[in-house]
Amino acid sequence: MTANRKELAVERAAKKEAVEQLNGVFKTTSVAVVAQYSGLTVAQMQKLRMQMKQAGASVKVSKNRLAKIALEGTDVIAIGPMLKGPTVIATSNDPVAAPKVAVEFAKANEKFVIVGGSMGKTVLNVDGVKALASLPSLDELRAKIVGLLVAPATKIAQLANAPAGKLARVIQAHASKGEAA
């Protein structure tokens, strides 16, 4: 009987640790996508995890009851009602990374069904998640901004060098005329 109590104590401690870990993830994430994964193989789940990791996102599978407890006190608490059945929660700090990978994975695997999500305190339905996925990623936006900032500097340098180049060509033309005469 005491062995059984020790097992229960260990199980409770493990659950408490899982809830605290999930709570930490939910507090630091900017977006969470909820999807049902019933019928996916282990290999498909590993592929999903790998794709999420490459995009800077993560995937969590936990008991819905524990996930709902972990959601309390976080911005993404709105996903609580979506946690029904076998669900997976994809999170990322980049608001586009997790939705983009989830939507692409759902296109390739019909058994992976996106239920909805949350971006901060904003609840997202399936269309909202798909709309987020269609946006450029944070890195792509940064690259575009840098490109826009660098372009004027390049044009200014070209304009500054152009008069000197024209002057050099005019002098060269006069010198060529003088040599020919």
PDB file of C-alpha atoms in Angstrom:
ATOM      1  CA  MET A   1       0.000   0.000   0.000  1.00  0.00           C
ATOM      2  CA  THR A   2       2.850   2.435   0.733  1.00  0.00           C
ATOM      3  CA  ALA A   3       4.454   1.633  -2.646  1.00  0.00           C
ATOM      4  CA  ASN A   4       1.219   2.694  -4.298  1.00  0.00           C
ATOM      5  CA  ARG A   5       1.257   6.013  -2.401  1.00  0.00           C
ATOM      6  CA  LYS A   6       4.836   6.657  -3.505  1.00  0.00           C
ATOM      7  CA  GLU A   7       3.869   5.994  -7.110  1.00  0.00           C
ATOM      8  CA  LEU A   8       0.971   8.458  -6.804  1.00  0.00           C
ATOM      9  CA  ALA A   9       3.269  11.070  -5.276  1.00  0.00           C
ATOM     10  CA  VAL A  10       5.782  10.642  -8.095  1.00  0.00           C
ATOM     11  CA  GLU A  11       2.986  10.816 -10.679  1.00  0.00           C
ATOM     12  CA  ARG A  12       1.602  14.010  -9.104  1.00  0.00           C
ATOM     13  CA  ALA A  13       5.054  15.565  -9.038  1.00  0.00           C
ATOM     14  CA  ALA A  14       5.564  14.681 -12.703  1.00  0.00           C
ATOM     15  CA  LYS A  15       2.193  16.191 -13.622  1.00  0.00           C
ATOM     16  CA  LYS A  16       2.950  19.337 -11.636  1.00  0.00           C
ATOM     17  CA  GLU A  17       6.302  19.669 -13.404  1.00  0.00           C
ATOM     18  CA  ALA A  18       4.637  19.154 -16.808  1.00  0.00           C
ATOM     19  CA  VAL A  19       2.058  21.854 -16.019  1.00  0.00           C
ATOM     20  CA  GLU A  20       4.779  24.296 -14.916  1.00  0.00           C
ATOM     21  CA  GLN A  21       6.811  23.603 -18.040  1.00  0.00           C
ATOM     22  CA  LEU A  22       3.792  24.085 -20.305  1.00  0.00           C
ATOM     23  CA  ASN A  23       2.855  27.271 -18.442  1.00  0.00           C
ATOM     24  CA  GLY A  24       6.336  28.646 -19.099  1.00  0.00           C
ATOM     25  CA  VAL A  25       6.011  27.852 -22.799  1.00  0.00           C
ATOM     26  CA  PHE A  26       2.575  29.497 -22.998  1.00  0.00           C
ATOM     27  CA  LYS A  27       3.780  32.635 -21.191  1.00  0.00           C
ATOM     28  CA  THR A  28       6.689  33.169 -23.576  1.00  0.00           C
ATOM     29  CA  THR A  29       4.986  32.338 -26.870  1.00  0.00           C
ATOM     30  CA  SER A  30       3.391  34.865 -29.165  1.00  0.00           C
ATOM     31  CA  VAL A  31       1.275  32.388 -31.124  1.00  0.00           C
ATOM     32  CA  ALA A  32      -0.244  28.972 -30.448  1.00  0.00           C
ATOM     33  CA  VAL A  33      -1.886  26.702 -33.018  1.00  0.00           C
ATOM     34  CA  VAL A  34      -4.131  23.829 -31.942  1.00  0.00           C
ATOM     35  CA  ALA A  35      -4.576  20.836 -34.234  1.00  0.00           C
ATOM     36  CA  GLN A  36      -5.930  17.309 -34.008  1.00  0.00           C
ATOM     37  CA  TYR A  37      -3.519  14.584 -35.001  1.00  0.00           C
ATOM     38  CA  SER A  38      -5.581  11.401 -34.688  1.00  0.00           C
ATOM     39  CA  GLY A  39      -4.318   8.770 -37.119  1.00  0.00           C
ATOM     40  CA  LEU A  40      -0.840  10.189 -37.756  1.00  0.00           C
ATOM     41  CA  THR A  41       2.048   7.761 -37.616  1.00  0.00           C
ATOM     42  CA  VAL A  42       5.064   8.226 -35.376  1.00  0.00           C
ATOM     43  CA  ALA A  43       7.180   9.023 -38.443  1.00  0.00           C
ATOM     44  CA  GLN A  44       4.735  11.749 -39.492  1.00  0.00           C
ATOM     45  CA  MET A  45       4.791  13.270 -36.002  1.00  0.00           C
ATOM     46  CA  GLN A  46       8.592  13.217 -36.032  1.00  0.00           C
ATOM     47  CA  LYS A  47       8.558  14.953 -39.400  1.00  0.00           C
ATOM     48  CA  LEU A  48       6.205  17.615 -37.984  1.00  0.00           C
ATOM     49  CA  ARG A  49       8.471  18.137 -34.969  1.00  0.00           C
ATOM     50  CA  MET A  50      11.523  18.438 -37.235  1.00  0.00           C
ATOM     51  CA  GLN A  51       9.820  20.969 -39.530  1.00  0.00           C
ATOM     52  CA  MET A  52       8.649  23.021 -36.549  1.00  0.00           C
ATOM     53  CA  LYS A  53      12.121  22.994 -35.021  1.00  0.00           C
ATOM     54  CA  GLN A  54      13.687  24.143 -38.299  1.00  0.00           C
ATOM     55  CA  ALA A  55      11.224  27.050 -38.425  1.00  0.00           C
ATOM     56  CA  GLY A  56      11.940  28.051 -34.819  1.00  0.00           C
ATOM     57  CA  ALA A  57       8.707  26.649 -33.427  1.00  0.00           C
ATOM     58  CA  SER A  58       7.891  23.761 -31.132  1.00  0.00           C
ATOM     59  CA  VAL A  59       5.194  21.118 -30.808  1.00  0.00           C
ATOM     60  CA  LYS A  60       3.701  19.921 -27.531  1.00  0.00           C
ATOM     61  CA  VAL A  61       1.449  16.962 -26.963  1.00  0.00           C
ATOM     62  CA  SER A  62      -0.006  16.754 -23.483  1.00  0.00           C
ATOM     63  CA  LYS A  63      -3.144  15.760 -21.697  1.00  0.00           C
ATOM     64  CA  ASN A  64      -5.840  18.327 -22.387  1.00  0.00           C
ATOM     65  CA  ARG A  65      -6.697  18.653 -18.708  1.00  0.00           C
ATOM     66  CA  LEU A  66      -3.087  19.475 -17.824  1.00  0.00           C
ATOM     67  CA  ALA A  67      -2.768  21.877 -20.766  1.00  0.00           C
ATOM     68  CA  LYS A  68      -5.907  23.742 -19.648  1.00  0.00           C
ATOM     69  CA  ILE A  69      -4.439  24.133 -16.163  1.00  0.00           C
ATOM     70  CA  ALA A  70      -1.159  25.367 -17.684  1.00  0.00           C
ATOM     71  CA  LEU A  71      -3.018  27.954 -19.791  1.00  0.00           C
ATOM     72  CA  GLU A  72      -4.240  29.857 -16.751  1.00  0.00           C
ATOM     73  CA  GLY A  73      -2.551  33.224 -16.334  1.00  0.00           C
ATOM     74  CA  THR A  74      -1.237  33.329 -19.923  1.00  0.00           C
ATOM     75  CA  ASP A  75      -2.223  35.374 -22.977  1.00  0.00           C
ATOM     76  CA  VAL A  76      -3.120  32.270 -25.007  1.00  0.00           C
ATOM     77  CA  ILE A  77      -5.756  31.052 -22.508  1.00  0.00           C
ATOM     78  CA  ALA A  78      -8.350  31.389 -25.296  1.00  0.00           C
ATOM     79  CA  ILE A  79      -7.268  28.067 -26.822  1.00  0.00           C
ATOM     80  CA  GLY A  80      -8.624  26.157 -23.798  1.00  0.00           C
ATOM     81  CA  PRO A  81     -12.018  25.307 -25.346  1.00  0.00           C
ATOM     82  CA  MET A  82     -10.255  23.987 -28.473  1.00  0.00           C
ATOM     83  CA  LEU A  83      -8.510  21.249 -26.483  1.00  0.00           C
ATOM     84  CA  LYS A  84     -10.790  18.287 -27.167  1.00  0.00           C
ATOM     85  CA  GLY A  85      -9.649  14.871 -28.290  1.00  0.00           C
ATOM     86  CA  PRO A  86      -6.078  14.083 -29.328  1.00  0.00           C
ATOM     87  CA  THR A  87      -4.608  17.561 -29.797  1.00  0.00           C
ATOM     88  CA  VAL A  88      -1.190  18.967 -30.475  1.00  0.00           C
ATOM     89  CA  ILE A  89      -0.186  22.542 -29.665  1.00  0.00           C
ATOM     90  CA  ALA A  90       2.375  24.277 -31.880  1.00  0.00           C
ATOM     91  CA  THR A  91       3.960  27.425 -30.441  1.00  0.00           C
ATOM     92  CA  SER A  92       6.483  29.976 -31.651  1.00  0.00           C
ATOM     93  CA  ASN A  93       7.784  33.427 -30.813  1.00  0.00           C
ATOM     94  CA  ASP A  94       7.602  34.399 -34.483  1.00  0.00           C
ATOM     95  CA  PRO A  95       3.866  34.943 -35.114  1.00  0.00           C
ATOM     96  CA  VAL A  96       4.137  33.318 -38.538  1.00  0.00           C
ATOM     97  CA  ALA A  97       6.444  30.300 -37.988  1.00  0.00           C
ATOM     98  CA  ALA A  98       4.088  27.845 -36.245  1.00  0.00           C
ATOM     99  CA  PRO A  99       1.012  28.650 -38.390  1.00  0.00           C
ATOM    100  CA  LYS A 100       3.034  28.403 -41.619  1.00  0.00           C
ATOM    101  CA  VAL A 101       4.466  24.970 -40.780  1.00  0.00           C
ATOM    102  CA  ALA A 102       1.111  23.723 -39.442  1.00  0.00           C
ATOM    103  CA  VAL A 103      -0.788  24.780 -42.579  1.00  0.00           C
ATOM    104  CA  GLU A 104       1.848  23.252 -44.885  1.00  0.00           C
ATOM    105  CA  PHE A 105       1.826  20.025 -42.862  1.00  0.00           C
ATOM    106  CA  ALA A 106      -1.998  19.920 -42.923  1.00  0.00           C
ATOM    107  CA  LYS A 107      -1.936  20.203 -46.728  1.00  0.00           C
ATOM    108  CA  ALA A 108       0.355  17.176 -46.950  1.00  0.00           C
ATOM    109  CA  ASN A 109      -1.390  15.115 -44.229  1.00  0.00           C
ATOM    110  CA  GLU A 110      -5.181  15.001 -44.249  1.00  0.00           C
ATOM    111  CA  LYS A 111      -5.298  13.442 -40.759  1.00  0.00           C
ATOM    112  CA  PHE A 112      -3.681  16.590 -39.300  1.00  0.00           C
ATOM    113  CA  VAL A 113      -6.591  19.000 -38.834  1.00  0.00           C
ATOM    114  CA  ILE A 114      -6.074  22.565 -37.607  1.00  0.00           C
ATOM    115  CA  VAL A 115      -8.719  23.523 -35.057  1.00  0.00           C
ATOM    116  CA  GLY A 116      -7.700  27.123 -34.372  1.00  0.00           C
ATOM    117  CA  GLY A 117      -5.244  29.087 -32.344  1.00  0.00           C
ATOM    118  CA  SER A 118      -4.366  32.241 -30.523  1.00  0.00           C
ATOM    119  CA  MET A 119      -2.054  35.144 -31.215  1.00  0.00           C
ATOM    120  CA  GLY A 120      -1.604  36.858 -27.897  1.00  0.00           C
ATOM    121  CA  LYS A 121      -5.095  37.411 -26.532  1.00  0.00           C
ATOM    122  CA  THR A 122      -6.661  37.235 -30.004  1.00  0.00           C
ATOM    123  CA  VAL A 123      -8.504  34.004 -30.768  1.00  0.00           C
ATOM    124  CA  LEU A 124      -7.928  32.626 -34.242  1.00  0.00           C
ATOM    125  CA  ASN A 125     -10.205  30.296 -36.147  1.00  0.00           C
ATOM    126  CA  VAL A 126      -8.893  28.039 -38.926  1.00  0.00           C
ATOM    127  CA  ASP A 127      -9.051  30.881 -41.475  1.00  0.00           C
ATOM    128  CA  GLY A 128      -7.166  33.163 -39.086  1.00  0.00           C
ATOM    129  CA  VAL A 129      -4.378  30.603 -38.761  1.00  0.00           C
ATOM    130  CA  LYS A 130      -4.249  30.232 -42.554  1.00  0.00           C
ATOM    131  CA  ALA A 131      -4.135  34.026 -42.956  1.00  0.00           C
ATOM    132  CA  LEU A 132      -1.201  34.210 -40.539  1.00  0.00           C
ATOM    133  CA  ALA A 133       0.543  31.445 -42.454  1.00  0.00           C
ATOM    134  CA  SER A 134       0.288  33.421 -45.686  1.00  0.00           C
ATOM    135  CA  LEU A 135       2.186  36.387 -44.225  1.00  0.00           C
ATOM    136  CA  PRO A 136       5.949  36.683 -44.692  1.00  0.00           C
ATOM    137  CA  SER A 137       8.041  35.509 -41.749  1.00  0.00           C
ATOM    138  CA  LEU A 138       9.820  37.891 -39.401  1.00  0.00           C
ATOM    139  CA  ASP A 139      13.160  37.169 -41.089  1.00  0.00           C
ATOM    140  CA  GLU A 140      11.682  37.850 -44.546  1.00  0.00           C
ATOM    141  CA  LEU A 141      10.257  41.167 -43.324  1.00  0.00           C
ATOM    142  CA  ARG A 142      13.612  42.138 -41.815  1.00  0.00           C
ATOM    143  CA  ALA A 143      15.346  41.346 -45.101  1.00  0.00           C
ATOM    144  CA  LYS A 144      12.856  43.509 -47.017  1.00  0.00           C
ATOM    145  CA  ILE A 145      13.343  46.417 -44.604  1.00  0.00           C
ATOM    146  CA  VAL A 146      17.132  46.154 -44.840  1.00  0.00           C
ATOM    147  CA  GLY A 147      16.811  46.055 -48.627  1.00  0.00           C
ATOM    148  CA  LEU A 148      14.670  49.194 -48.576  1.00  0.00           C
ATOM    149  CA  LEU A 149      17.142  50.956 -46.295  1.00  0.00           C
ATOM    150  CA  VAL A 150      20.182  49.950 -48.350  1.00  0.00           C
ATOM    151  CA  ALA A 151      18.642  50.836 -51.733  1.00  0.00           C
ATOM    152  CA  PRO A 152      18.612  54.651 -51.206  1.00  0.00           C
ATOM    153  CA  ALA A 153      22.218  54.589 -49.986  1.00  0.00           C
ATOM    154  CA  THR A 154      23.241  52.674 -53.104  1.00  0.00           C
ATOM    155  CA  LYS A 155      21.405  55.157 -55.338  1.00  0.00           C
ATOM    156  CA  ILE A 156      23.027  58.104 -53.544  1.00  0.00           C
ATOM    157  CA  ALA A 157      26.452  56.546 -54.047  1.00  0.00           C
ATOM    158  CA  GLN A 158      25.699  56.005 -57.729  1.00  0.00           C
ATOM    159  CA  LEU A 159      24.498  59.607 -58.134  1.00  0.00           C
ATOM    160  CA  ALA A 160      27.537  60.960 -56.300  1.00  0.00           C
ATOM    161  CA  ASN A 161      29.883  58.964 -58.527  1.00  0.00           C
ATOM    162  CA  ALA A 162      27.996  59.712 -61.760  1.00  0.00           C
ATOM    163  CA  PRO A 163      29.065  63.381 -62.173  1.00  0.00           C
ATOM    164  CA  ALA A 164      32.704  62.492 -61.580  1.00  0.00           C
ATOM    165  CA  GLY A 165      32.438  59.725 -64.155  1.00  0.00           C
ATOM    166  CA  LYS A 166      30.796  62.067 -66.667  1.00  0.00           C
ATOM    167  CA  LEU A 167      33.480  64.683 -66.050  1.00  0.00           C
ATOM    168  CA  ALA A 168      36.197  62.079 -66.582  1.00  0.00           C
ATOM    169  CA  ARG A 169      34.581  60.989 -69.868  1.00  0.00           C
ATOM    170  CA  VAL A 170      34.314  64.617 -71.079  1.00  0.00           C
ATOM    171  CA  ILE A 171      37.989  65.255 -70.256  1.00  0.00           C
ATOM    172  CA  GLN A 172      38.936  62.007 -71.988  1.00  0.00           C
ATOM    173  CA  ALA A 173      36.940  63.060 -75.069  1.00  0.00           C
ATOM    174  CA  HIS A 174      38.690  66.472 -75.188  1.00  0.00           C
ATOM    175  CA  ALA A 175      42.034  64.794 -74.751  1.00  0.00           C
ATOM    176  CA  SER A 176      41.224  62.387 -77.576  1.00  0.00           C
ATOM    177  CA  LYS A 177      40.197  65.332 -79.800  1.00  0.00           C
ATOM    178  CA  GLY A 178      43.419  67.180 -79.014  1.00  0.00           C
ATOM    179  CA  GLU A 179      45.508  64.117 -79.906  1.00  0.00           C
ATOM    180  CA  ALA A 180      43.583  63.618 -83.139  1.00  0.00           C
ATOM    181  CA  ALA A 181      44.100  67.267 -84.208  1.00  0.00           C
TER     182      ALA A 181
END
